[in-house]
Amino acid sequence: MAQDLFAFHGEQQRRRLAPLADRMRPRTLEEFEGQSGILADGRLLRRAIKADRVGNLILHGPPGVGKTTLARIIANHTRAHFSSLNAVLAGVKDLRIEVDAARQRLERHGLRTILFIDEVHRFNSAQQDALLPWVENGTVTLIGATTENPYFEVNKALVSRSRLFRLLPLEPDDLQRLLQRALADAERGYGDHAIVINSDAAKHLVDVAGGDARSLLNALELAVESSEPDGDGVIQINLAIAEESIQQRAVLYDKHGDAHYDTISAFIKSLRGSDADAALFWLARMVEAGENPRFIFRRMLIAAGEDIGLADPQAIVVVEACAAAFERVGLPEGLYPLAQAALYLAGTEKSNSLLGFFDALKTVRDAQKQDVPGHLRDANRDGAAFGDGVGYRYPHAYAEHWVEQQYLPIPLQGEVFWQPGQLGWEGERRERMAERRAAQLAAAAELAADQPLLLSSGPQRPGVERWVQRQLGQEGERLQRLRERLWREIPWTRRDRVLLLGMRSLIWALDPLRATPEGGVTVLCENEADRSRLEAQMDLLEPEHRPELLTGNLDALPESQAFDWIGGRLAAADLQRQNWTELLETINQHAEPTTGLRLLISRAELGPAGALLQDGDPTELFSDLVAQEQQWLERQQRPDELFTNAGWQLRCEEWLENLTLPGGNELAERWLAEGSPYRQAMGEISKEVMTQLRQSLNDLGEVGLRLPMRHLLIQGERGTPSKKTAEAWAETKRSEL
């Protein structure tokens, strides 16, 4: 008993003396800041956590972005036992102890075990191999955290059995909220202290933290603990104190991992692309991080032969001479020939414009966002998983061996580090360099929209694919053609969130379900009967892969949840019963400026009586009923005008389809059953007319009823259509013509 009391007292002491960053660690998803790309409402990871179906995970990202915190939050939401190891301290013996305990819990109590391994890349190959069989047979569910690229540092067998998520540095707004929470929280932070921090000091702490929450909180703790209260008992934190607490941003870089390969890749591609500014930036980043200049010279020698060649035979001579000069001079003065060689390869010769290198070096130290754009990342190792290198345009494939793409990080686009002089070789190219810079800036907006950074990767979903193929096999050829037309040419991304309207069959949801495994599909059902039918259709799907079903309206959705695509197939009954004004108002609340729209509206041009008269039925009893049918059809409200008035940019496409419906009792019941949309729309129909109409439909037999159908495909976006979308639409129209 005494030992337990001592242990309890020790735990209380540890919590009281723990660093601020540890005390302020979020405990719930609601407290977790940042990573909206994978944790926003409706995203796969958030749904999986809430459903307690997380599976094997590897969280990959720089320090201080919430990898360990997210693992602990998952533990708080799970019904499994949670164990943790730190790969820096643990060995194979520790792994065996945890696995044995997990096996006993599973056999005796049926209790699953989640094993969290921090810094999982620090396990050697033998330790990772020892873990693999127990992950394979389900004895433990693995959650690993690593600052390294898991494709390079983690056992490939473990990677193939895990879903990978890339965590990004926190945004300034996220850090500001974290800073204010630490100052206001009386239990874990400084809410019980009188502290005043001015805006300049707060901005400096957030800016220099560079997306690292731990760095921000450590700096705040140092500033508070090292400052004496004034006469009123208030701790004043000004800019000078903040600058002393956190003085310089760390450049995240390692000489054997992703940063090494990605940055040299960006540097070489910038040289190849004749972009001197971007070349200086990536060169400065490598120098600031301590990269070996001899390695950089070796790569530039290769570039001089590979990308310059006989177009400028002096290129390799200049680089070799600069390398020899560097060996003689050494650092720091050797930075001059290093920069000179880079500028020559990118389109310059030695001049006082070499001073531009130090402007780039200053930017490396001051700029907050230095992430390599996705299209410049090294695609040789994990491009298929995270989309690295996707969208890179090879300059040699374009006229003049140049194309207007960006090589600088997105926040720094437009920065000018090198100003060519007006004399000599660089003077001859001054005007052309200015034209290319202008062309690059003109294309910058499209680059950001068309090449988003992928944040997650995971194993294939064979169960989903088998289910989709089974559903496809149950639908007719005509509906398949309509489905393909509805969703064709959509530039899906894995993380898209999709809202589907008018759903009576899951055939219209198959394409979104297949294309957005990391996003989510929400289906709006008109009534409980439709919902029950859809639930039966998707019963074989794993819970985390099923679409979310809502009945009636979107009130059940969180206000913050937005959709990337809104679509579906609507029939005549939907057009008549739906309160489109109310629904559109709700949709706009859950739409973003880039939200896309795809609606297929199908309605008959004639009612059953009109179709019978069209086919030559001589019955005069139907004349009044035909007039009623036309009024009913004209009252069916098309939503395209409402969407246009609400600011949506639409493109509409219409076509006619002639159907032949087999006659008989089934056709008669489809139209005339008690409570059918047709009966409700027509109101009271005389018994004589009803009897004759039913008889005429029954008597059609194999000849069938010819019924013209009008289809309307509505495509559009919430805001102005992007260049890519407009070009795709124009190409579709040309192919049809």
XYZ file of C-alpha atoms in Angstrom:
737
model
C 0.000 0.000 0.000
C 2.841 2.367 0.910
C 4.442 1.696 -2.468
C 1.204 2.612 -4.254
C 0.991 5.878 -2.325
C 4.575 6.731 -3.210
C 3.914 5.864 -6.850
C 0.807 8.065 -6.863
C 2.708 10.942 -5.263
C 5.509 10.546 -7.808
C 3.047 10.668 -10.692
C 1.494 13.861 -9.313
C 4.949 15.417 -8.993
C 5.838 14.413 -12.535
C 2.700 16.036 -13.935
C 3.285 19.211 -11.929
C 6.917 19.512 -13.054
C 6.336 18.389 -16.657
C 7.226 20.901 -19.422
C 4.424 23.103 -20.700
C 4.435 21.294 -24.062
C 3.689 17.990 -22.302
C 1.051 19.469 -19.989
C -0.788 21.133 -22.908
C -0.836 17.996 -25.032
C -4.405 17.716 -26.497
C -6.560 14.938 -25.054
C -9.414 14.908 -27.608
C -9.903 15.431 -31.331
C -11.661 18.706 -30.561
C -8.526 20.060 -28.807
C -6.210 18.844 -31.586
C -4.967 21.725 -33.746
C -4.009 21.456 -37.426
C -3.989 18.506 -39.881
C -7.446 19.353 -41.251
C -6.412 17.637 -44.491
C -6.738 14.233 -42.785
C -8.757 14.975 -39.628
C -11.525 17.363 -40.737
C -15.139 16.290 -40.271
C -15.973 13.565 -42.772
C -12.367 12.545 -43.500
C -11.514 8.845 -43.381
C -9.164 8.997 -40.362
C -11.660 10.907 -38.210
C -14.442 8.486 -39.144
C -12.202 5.489 -38.434
C -11.215 6.873 -34.995
C -14.828 7.494 -34.021
C -15.854 4.034 -35.281
C -12.914 2.384 -33.424
C -11.682 0.815 -36.675
C -8.335 2.527 -37.103
C -6.197 -0.456 -38.162
C -2.430 -0.323 -38.634
C -1.169 3.270 -39.000
C 2.167 4.946 -39.619
C 2.189 8.699 -38.913
C 4.935 10.509 -40.779
C 5.932 14.153 -40.369
C 8.379 16.671 -38.872
C 8.751 17.174 -35.101
C 6.063 18.997 -33.151
C 3.098 18.404 -35.490
C 1.149 15.983 -33.259
C 2.142 12.408 -34.169
C 2.434 11.122 -30.594
C -0.516 13.228 -29.475
C -2.725 11.799 -32.219
C -1.770 8.262 -31.173
C -2.778 9.016 -27.566
C -6.087 10.491 -28.732
C -6.764 7.308 -30.696
C -6.050 5.368 -27.503
C -8.651 7.421 -25.632
C -11.276 6.595 -28.275
C -10.541 2.887 -28.629
C -12.039 -0.062 -26.786
C -8.744 -1.923 -27.124
C -5.879 -2.073 -24.644
C -3.226 0.563 -25.404
C 0.499 -0.087 -24.948
C 3.418 2.085 -26.024
C 7.130 1.684 -26.640
C 9.848 4.121 -27.626
C 12.090 2.603 -30.275
C 15.070 4.566 -28.925
C 14.920 2.664 -25.606
C 13.156 -0.627 -26.423
C 14.555 -3.834 -27.904
C 13.366 -7.243 -29.094
C 12.872 -8.395 -25.501
C 10.464 -5.530 -24.823
C 8.589 -6.335 -28.022
C 8.178 -9.980 -26.980
C 6.819 -8.968 -23.574
C 4.221 -6.711 -25.173
C 3.268 -9.338 -27.770
C 2.901 -12.092 -25.126
C 0.668 -9.840 -23.038
C -1.398 -8.937 -26.124
C -1.831 -12.620 -27.034
C -3.025 -13.473 -23.521
C -5.527 -10.590 -23.518
C -6.889 -11.737 -26.870
C -7.141 -15.435 -25.887
C -8.527 -14.967 -22.362
C -10.679 -11.871 -22.675
C -11.122 -11.283 -26.423
C -9.517 -7.834 -25.962
C -7.556 -6.290 -28.836
C -4.238 -4.484 -28.255
C -2.989 -1.316 -29.929
C 0.798 -1.054 -29.762
C 2.142 2.471 -30.269
C 5.833 2.661 -31.218
C 7.326 6.152 -31.177
C 10.291 6.815 -33.499
C 9.591 3.453 -35.155
C 12.340 4.090 -37.716
C 14.920 3.707 -34.913
C 14.162 -0.042 -34.773
C 16.717 -1.956 -36.815
C 15.716 -4.458 -39.484
C 15.770 -7.435 -37.076
C 13.526 -5.650 -34.560
C 11.027 -4.715 -37.252
C 11.046 -8.295 -38.585
C 10.281 -9.564 -35.066
C 7.177 -7.365 -34.986
C 5.854 -8.345 -38.426
C 4.244 -11.785 -37.651
C 2.148 -10.366 -34.816
C 0.938 -7.470 -36.945
C 0.218 -9.945 -39.749
C -1.969 -12.276 -37.649
C -3.757 -9.453 -35.820
C -2.332 -10.075 -32.346
C -1.445 -6.372 -32.166
C -2.578 -3.327 -34.126
C 0.437 -1.143 -34.874
C 0.523 2.653 -34.709
C 3.986 3.931 -35.572
C 5.296 7.500 -35.490
C 8.358 8.612 -37.437
C 10.036 11.793 -38.623
C 11.603 9.875 -41.509
C 10.129 8.674 -44.779
C 8.547 5.315 -43.906
C 9.130 4.038 -47.437
C 12.853 4.434 -46.829
C 13.288 3.710 -43.110
C 10.523 1.203 -42.240
C 10.298 -2.466 -43.213
C 8.474 -2.668 -46.559
C 6.297 -5.497 -45.261
C 5.097 -3.295 -42.372
C 4.477 -0.391 -44.749
C 2.411 -2.556 -47.100
C 0.133 -3.590 -44.213
C -0.357 -0.100 -42.835
C -2.163 3.052 -43.829
C 0.259 5.971 -44.045
C -0.631 9.552 -43.125
C 1.624 12.545 -43.741
C 1.315 15.249 -41.059
C 2.226 18.795 -42.117
C 3.715 21.677 -40.081
C 1.034 23.608 -38.210
C -0.333 26.771 -39.800
C 0.155 30.172 -38.042
C -3.545 30.278 -37.098
C -3.223 26.857 -35.450
C -0.204 28.023 -33.435
C -1.976 31.248 -32.419
C -4.900 29.252 -31.012
C -2.474 26.949 -29.189
C -0.642 29.956 -27.715
C -3.856 31.542 -26.459
C -5.055 28.231 -24.997
C -1.796 27.830 -23.047
C -2.191 31.324 -21.600
C -5.846 30.738 -20.675
C -5.767 27.163 -19.297
C -5.563 27.381 -15.499
C -5.143 23.617 -14.981
C -2.380 22.820 -17.471
C -1.136 26.199 -18.680
C -0.702 29.693 -17.285
C -4.338 30.617 -16.766
C -3.677 31.178 -13.050
C -0.868 33.664 -13.843
C -1.251 37.311 -14.798
C 0.524 37.380 -18.167
C 0.354 39.985 -20.925
C 2.020 39.201 -24.254
C 1.941 41.901 -26.910
C 1.041 41.171 -30.527
C 4.609 41.587 -31.859
C 5.945 39.071 -29.337
C 3.191 36.565 -30.107
C 3.734 36.959 -33.849
C 7.481 36.392 -33.423
C 6.979 33.218 -31.376
C 4.536 31.816 -33.942
C 6.662 32.810 -36.935
C 9.978 31.412 -35.694
C 8.364 28.211 -34.388
C 7.923 27.284 -38.044
C 4.897 25.019 -37.605
C 6.359 23.204 -34.554
C 3.938 23.289 -31.615
C 6.532 21.949 -29.162
C 9.001 24.686 -30.129
C 6.325 27.352 -29.620
C 5.293 26.116 -26.166
C 8.894 25.639 -25.025
C 9.657 29.240 -26.036
C 6.553 30.512 -24.232
C 7.514 28.574 -21.094
C 11.054 30.009 -21.162
C 9.697 33.539 -21.648
C 7.260 33.241 -18.724
C 9.518 31.404 -16.288
C 12.478 33.730 -16.892
C 10.505 36.986 -16.513
C 9.854 38.739 -13.210
C 6.375 40.195 -12.500
C 6.086 43.989 -12.425
C 4.773 46.019 -9.499
C 1.203 44.914 -10.208
C 2.193 41.238 -10.292
C 1.832 41.030 -14.100
C 4.409 39.263 -16.283
C 4.944 41.438 -19.371
C 6.300 39.623 -22.447
C 7.460 41.990 -25.155
C 9.252 41.446 -28.462
C 12.725 41.577 -26.879
C 11.863 38.774 -24.434
C 10.271 36.713 -27.215
C 13.371 37.101 -29.398
C 15.584 35.891 -26.530
C 13.295 32.905 -25.938
C 13.306 31.661 -29.550
C 16.045 33.173 -31.665
C 16.360 31.187 -34.887
C 14.234 28.823 -36.932
C 15.737 25.378 -37.424
C 16.078 24.240 -41.046
C 14.689 20.677 -41.116
C 17.215 18.698 -43.113
C 19.008 15.383 -42.884
C 21.814 14.267 -45.156
C 20.493 10.766 -45.793
C 16.700 11.121 -45.843
C 13.868 12.816 -47.708
C 15.096 16.396 -47.303
C 18.436 15.480 -48.875
C 16.925 13.809 -51.948
C 13.979 16.189 -52.344
C 16.099 19.332 -52.085
C 18.847 18.223 -54.468
C 16.081 17.085 -56.838
C 14.499 20.551 -56.683
C 17.899 22.202 -57.165
C 18.751 20.170 -60.283
C 15.263 20.650 -61.765
C 15.587 24.405 -61.166
C 18.878 24.443 -63.056
C 17.333 22.441 -65.875
C 14.373 24.829 -65.931
C 16.607 27.919 -66.276
C 15.217 29.406 -63.033
C 18.086 31.192 -61.322
C 15.998 32.387 -58.368
C 14.783 28.912 -57.448
C 18.276 27.480 -57.969
C 19.730 29.992 -55.487
C 17.000 29.257 -52.954
C 17.513 25.475 -52.924
C 21.303 25.956 -52.928
C 21.029 28.243 -49.911
C 18.790 25.730 -48.134
C 21.380 22.975 -48.593
C 24.250 25.215 -47.458
C 22.362 26.435 -44.396
C 21.564 22.820 -43.474
C 25.214 21.749 -43.732
C 25.195 19.806 -47.009
C 28.673 18.934 -48.295
C 29.546 21.494 -51.045
C 31.588 18.826 -52.842
C 28.401 16.810 -53.291
C 26.682 19.892 -54.755
C 29.564 20.510 -57.164
C 29.476 16.849 -58.232
C 25.776 17.145 -59.069
C 26.359 20.409 -60.943
C 29.077 18.756 -63.032
C 26.539 16.124 -64.000
C 23.979 18.828 -64.802
C 26.486 20.699 -66.944
C 26.889 17.645 -69.131
C 23.304 16.387 -68.953
C 21.257 19.571 -69.240
C 23.622 22.094 -70.880
C 25.896 20.040 -73.133
C 27.076 21.591 -76.387
C 24.546 24.398 -76.115
C 27.242 26.035 -73.958
C 30.519 24.084 -73.982
C 31.935 26.435 -71.330
C 29.441 25.292 -68.695
C 31.383 22.260 -67.493
C 34.636 24.267 -67.661
C 33.187 26.992 -65.447
C 31.850 24.494 -62.896
C 35.167 22.633 -62.759
C 37.074 25.898 -62.306
C 34.704 26.986 -59.553
C 35.119 23.615 -57.812
C 38.915 23.994 -57.925
C 38.605 27.534 -56.546
C 36.426 26.284 -53.721
C 39.025 23.661 -52.759
C 41.680 26.397 -52.562
C 39.630 29.031 -50.709
C 37.382 26.908 -48.444
C 34.440 28.137 -46.384
C 33.001 30.683 -45.923
C 34.514 32.540 -48.926
C 34.027 29.407 -51.048
C 30.326 30.260 -51.194
C 31.128 32.720 -53.995
C 32.383 30.157 -56.553
C 29.663 27.741 -55.448
C 26.954 30.294 -56.213
C 28.726 31.373 -59.382
C 28.640 27.848 -60.812
C 24.934 27.498 -60.041
C 24.070 30.836 -61.632
C 26.066 30.042 -64.755
C 24.208 26.779 -65.259
C 20.867 28.569 -64.745
C 21.693 31.276 -67.266
C 24.314 33.688 -65.919
C 28.085 34.345 -65.696
C 30.176 35.708 -62.875
C 29.302 39.229 -61.906
C 28.292 41.175 -58.867
C 24.893 39.503 -59.173
C 26.467 36.699 -57.128
C 25.427 38.762 -54.110
C 21.934 37.514 -54.806
C 22.982 34.277 -53.135
C 23.035 36.004 -49.771
C 19.531 37.359 -50.365
C 18.460 33.761 -50.844
C 20.354 32.750 -47.697
C 18.540 35.451 -45.707
C 15.219 34.176 -47.057
C 16.061 30.631 -45.938
C 16.575 31.923 -42.398
C 13.485 34.167 -42.345
C 10.864 32.426 -44.491
C 8.407 30.254 -42.612
C 7.193 27.856 -45.319
C 10.041 26.111 -47.170
C 8.323 22.895 -48.220
C 9.406 21.484 -51.554
C 6.376 21.692 -53.912
C 4.929 18.285 -54.697
C 5.860 18.347 -58.399
C 9.547 18.951 -57.537
C 9.858 16.189 -54.927
C 11.925 13.095 -55.636
C 9.483 10.649 -57.224
C 11.852 7.651 -57.450
C 10.926 6.086 -54.098
C 7.392 6.951 -52.955
C 5.849 8.969 -55.771
C 3.102 6.422 -56.352
C 1.946 6.678 -52.738
C 2.103 10.399 -51.989
C 2.048 11.765 -55.539
C 5.616 13.118 -55.264
C 6.833 14.362 -58.631
C 3.332 14.275 -60.125
C 2.683 17.314 -62.308
C 6.357 18.032 -63.014
C 6.684 19.224 -66.604
C 9.934 18.206 -68.294
C 11.394 21.357 -69.909
C 13.074 19.440 -72.758
C 9.604 18.399 -73.996
C 8.650 22.030 -74.731
C 9.640 24.634 -77.273
C 12.945 26.330 -76.439
C 13.467 23.659 -73.708
C 11.520 25.756 -71.196
C 8.013 25.740 -69.684
C 6.298 28.265 -67.386
C 6.191 26.211 -64.171
C 7.178 27.294 -60.677
C 10.262 25.952 -58.884
C 10.064 27.996 -55.663
C 7.844 27.076 -52.690
C 4.310 28.452 -53.108
C 4.663 31.198 -50.415
C 7.859 32.481 -52.071
C 6.656 32.554 -55.672
C 7.480 35.923 -57.188
C 10.642 36.417 -55.116
C 13.600 37.740 -57.152
C 17.086 36.881 -55.856
C 19.123 37.462 -59.008
C 18.998 40.627 -61.075
C 21.053 40.114 -64.260
C 23.212 43.045 -65.295
C 22.915 44.887 -68.603
C 26.360 44.002 -69.957
C 27.971 40.954 -71.532
C 26.484 37.453 -71.696
C 23.872 38.074 -69.003
C 22.867 41.393 -70.547
C 21.935 39.596 -73.767
C 19.536 37.391 -71.793
C 18.163 39.996 -69.393
C 14.959 40.620 -71.356
C 14.258 36.916 -71.923
C 14.707 36.158 -68.201
C 12.202 38.924 -67.338
C 9.654 37.494 -69.799
C 10.021 34.007 -68.321
C 9.571 35.297 -64.773
C 6.338 36.993 -65.836
C 5.097 33.800 -67.504
C 5.879 31.775 -64.358
C 3.862 34.143 -62.164
C 0.929 33.996 -64.579
C 0.836 30.191 -64.227
C 1.289 30.124 -60.426
C -2.421 30.057 -59.511
C -3.156 27.075 -61.742
C -0.165 25.222 -60.277
C -1.530 25.489 -56.725
C -4.995 24.316 -57.799
C -3.956 21.457 -60.063
C -1.138 19.885 -58.005
C -2.251 19.536 -54.339
C 0.067 17.740 -51.923
C -1.182 14.246 -51.109
C -1.299 13.557 -47.355
C -2.056 9.867 -47.071
C -1.472 6.471 -48.598
C -2.567 2.969 -47.746
C -3.084 -0.586 -48.959
C -5.584 -1.431 -51.657
C -9.205 -2.116 -50.674
C -10.062 -5.423 -52.416
C -13.279 -5.785 -50.417
C -14.560 -2.454 -51.696
C -13.552 -3.276 -55.279
C -15.299 -6.658 -55.166
C -18.424 -5.017 -53.754
C -18.396 -2.324 -56.455
C -18.060 -4.941 -59.221
C -20.943 -6.921 -57.739
C -23.169 -3.834 -57.687
C -22.221 -2.969 -61.268
C -23.169 -6.450 -62.404
C -26.677 -6.043 -61.018
C -27.548 -2.927 -63.008
C -28.691 -2.679 -66.611
C -26.651 -1.399 -69.512
C -28.813 1.721 -69.874
C -28.217 2.838 -66.262
C -24.502 2.106 -66.647
C -24.326 4.500 -69.593
C -26.115 7.197 -67.605
C -23.780 6.622 -64.627
C -20.680 6.958 -66.814
C -22.039 10.154 -68.370
C -22.822 11.631 -64.957
C -19.296 11.180 -63.517
C -17.082 11.329 -66.617
C -14.074 13.672 -66.719
C -14.223 14.427 -62.964
C -10.701 15.089 -61.580
C -11.234 13.117 -58.348
C -8.675 13.268 -55.546
C -8.369 10.615 -52.838
C -9.451 13.059 -50.104
C -12.577 14.469 -51.776
C -15.791 14.584 -49.741
C -18.920 13.971 -51.810
C -22.616 14.714 -51.150
C -25.145 12.676 -53.166
C -28.805 13.684 -53.655
C -31.887 11.773 -54.821
C -30.421 8.388 -53.993
C -32.647 5.340 -54.475
C -29.859 3.070 -55.708
C -26.156 2.901 -54.870
C -25.234 2.663 -58.561
C -24.855 6.454 -58.598
C -22.463 6.296 -55.596
C -20.085 3.645 -56.956
C -17.710 6.052 -58.717
C -17.288 8.399 -55.705
C -16.878 5.440 -53.309
C -14.140 3.975 -55.472
C -12.325 7.262 -56.192
C -12.282 8.874 -52.709
C -10.957 6.285 -50.212
C -9.475 8.929 -47.885
C -12.433 11.325 -48.151
C -16.031 10.370 -47.592
C -19.406 9.975 -49.287
C -22.604 11.307 -47.682
C -25.934 10.168 -49.128
C -29.111 12.199 -48.619
C -32.138 9.855 -48.627
C -35.672 11.161 -49.057
C -37.274 8.793 -46.552
C -36.574 5.892 -44.207
C -37.650 3.335 -46.815
C -34.948 4.511 -49.225
C -32.433 4.535 -46.377
C -33.263 0.961 -45.327
C -32.913 -0.252 -48.908
C -29.499 1.398 -49.303
C -28.295 0.023 -45.957
C -29.170 -3.474 -47.167
C -27.227 -2.913 -50.397
C -24.020 -1.923 -48.590
C -24.250 -4.393 -45.694
C -21.168 -6.291 -46.927
C -18.934 -3.213 -46.794
C -16.620 -2.538 -43.844
C -18.153 0.191 -41.602
C -15.351 2.690 -42.258
C -15.848 2.325 -46.033
C -19.612 2.790 -46.022
C -21.150 6.098 -47.082
C -22.892 8.141 -44.407
C -26.679 7.997 -44.806
C -28.895 10.944 -43.819
C -32.661 11.121 -44.076
C -34.579 14.238 -45.075
C -32.006 17.021 -44.636
C -28.399 17.832 -43.752
C -29.010 19.043 -40.190
C -27.111 16.056 -38.769
C -23.842 17.212 -40.352
C -21.319 19.292 -38.360
C -21.438 22.934 -39.449
C -17.731 22.828 -40.329
C -18.056 19.899 -42.746
C -17.762 20.959 -46.380
C -17.992 18.965 -49.609
C -15.720 18.982 -52.638
C -18.413 17.535 -54.946
C -22.220 17.584 -54.870
C -24.141 15.382 -57.284
C -26.590 12.592 -57.933
C -29.420 11.486 -60.192
C -32.885 13.007 -59.749
C -36.172 11.721 -61.149
C -39.523 13.426 -61.639
C -40.656 12.638 -58.092
C -37.568 14.368 -56.674
C -38.245 17.501 -58.700
C -41.821 17.707 -57.480
C -41.449 16.933 -53.777
C -38.072 18.501 -53.009
C -37.959 21.927 -51.338
C -35.043 23.103 -53.452
C -34.812 26.578 -51.928
C -34.324 25.124 -48.447
C -31.976 22.395 -49.654
C -29.859 24.848 -51.666
C -29.443 27.110 -48.633
C -28.159 24.141 -46.620
C -25.889 22.992 -49.460
C -24.302 26.439 -49.690
C -23.475 26.237 -45.974
C -21.516 23.036 -46.633
C -19.881 24.094 -49.928
C -16.515 25.717 -50.556
C -15.553 28.150 -53.346
C -14.067 25.224 -55.298
C -16.985 22.785 -54.777
C -18.057 21.040 -57.996
C -21.612 20.122 -59.047
C -22.836 17.116 -61.082
C -26.611 16.511 -61.281
C -28.378 14.239 -63.770
C -32.118 15.017 -64.034
C -34.312 12.492 -65.850
C -38.023 13.021 -66.439
C -40.644 11.733 -68.831
C -41.890 14.019 -71.590
C -45.326 12.367 -71.442
C -47.517 10.675 -68.865
C -49.029 7.215 -69.473
C -52.200 8.627 -71.034
C -50.227 10.958 -73.318
C -47.924 8.119 -74.373
C -50.910 5.899 -75.208
C -52.468 8.612 -77.371
C -49.106 9.179 -79.078
C -49.051 5.486 -79.992
C -52.511 5.735 -81.553
C -54.838 4.626 -78.738
C -58.288 5.791 -79.916
C -59.765 6.137 -76.403
C -61.266 9.622 -76.014
C -61.558 9.240 -72.242
C -57.904 10.235 -71.847
C -58.097 13.758 -73.346
C -58.715 15.563 -70.018
C -56.169 13.364 -68.240
C -53.492 14.202 -70.841
C -53.988 17.910 -70.118
C -53.548 17.224 -66.395
C -50.370 15.249 -67.116
C -48.843 18.125 -69.091
C -49.594 20.572 -66.292
C -47.966 18.174 -63.838
C -44.840 17.813 -65.967
C -44.535 21.574 -66.433
C -44.732 22.104 -62.662
C -41.641 19.943 -62.040
C -39.033 22.405 -60.890
C -35.567 22.286 -62.410
C -32.887 23.311 -59.887
C -30.419 24.812 -62.386
C -31.949 28.304 -62.257
C -31.860 28.301 -58.448
C -28.194 27.254 -58.421
C -27.328 29.966 -60.959
C -29.098 32.654 -58.915
C -27.133 31.481 -55.855
C -23.807 32.153 -57.610
C -22.999 28.737 -59.081
C -21.305 28.658 -62.494
C -23.230 26.058 -64.543
C -22.978 24.286 -67.894
C -26.077 22.331 -68.962
C -26.391 19.541 -71.493
C -29.734 18.035 -72.629
C -30.662 15.002 -74.728
C -33.691 12.818 -75.467
C -33.934 9.068 -74.988
C -36.837 6.969 -76.309
C -37.695 4.088 -74.002
C -39.916 1.119 -74.733
C -41.512 -0.166 -71.527
C -42.979 -3.704 -71.595
C -46.741 -3.674 -71.060
C -48.557 -5.636 -68.399
C -49.579 -5.380 -64.789
C -46.102 -4.303 -63.616
C -46.205 -1.232 -65.875
C -49.741 -0.417 -64.751
C -48.785 -0.682 -61.076
C -45.738 1.508 -61.607
C -47.984 4.390 -62.630
C -51.328 3.667 -61.026
C -50.622 2.049 -57.646
C -52.287 3.737 -54.696
C -49.951 6.451 -53.337
C -47.708 6.559 -56.419
C -46.292 9.998 -57.420
C -48.492 9.918 -60.531
C -51.697 9.259 -58.568
C -50.807 11.949 -56.047
C -50.164 14.459 -58.833
C -53.340 13.670 -60.767
C -55.643 13.805 -57.734
C -59.086 12.300 -58.191
C -59.417 10.213 -61.378
C -62.838 8.847 -62.310
C -63.255 5.130 -61.896
C -64.120 4.738 -65.591
C -60.946 6.500 -66.739
C -58.789 4.603 -64.236
C -60.221 1.237 -65.360
C -59.674 2.044 -69.033
C -56.120 3.348 -68.434
C -55.132 0.234 -66.477
C -56.675 -1.998 -69.149
C -54.834 -0.182 -71.955
C -51.466 -0.562 -70.174
C -52.112 -4.242 -69.464
C -53.068 -4.902 -73.107
C -49.827 -3.505 -74.552
C -48.034 -6.838 -74.148
C -44.637 -7.228 -75.849
C -45.230 -4.195 -78.093
C -44.704 -2.021 -75.035
C -45.213 1.672 -74.406
C -42.949 4.184 -76.175
C -42.020 6.842 -73.628
C -39.706 9.775 -74.486
C -37.326 10.698 -71.621
C -35.498 14.019 -71.346
C -32.138 14.027 -69.546
C -30.454 17.178 -68.257
C -26.827 17.019 -67.078
C -25.877 20.007 -64.898
C -22.164 20.598 -64.379
C -20.584 23.496 -62.570
C -18.651 24.980 -59.681
C -19.446 27.194 -56.722
C -17.013 29.860 -57.933
C -15.355 30.700 -61.250
C -14.460 27.511 -63.169
C -10.742 26.714 -63.171
C -8.763 26.695 -66.394
C -8.444 22.915 -66.154
C -12.218 22.393 -65.770
C -13.032 24.784 -68.619
C -10.561 23.053 -70.944
C -12.004 19.617 -70.068
C -15.517 20.867 -70.844
C -14.433 22.352 -74.191
C -12.668 19.121 -75.153
C -15.809 17.106 -74.317
C -17.959 19.319 -76.555
C -15.438 19.074 -79.417
C -15.409 15.273 -79.193
C -19.221 15.190 -79.331
C -19.279 17.414 -82.410
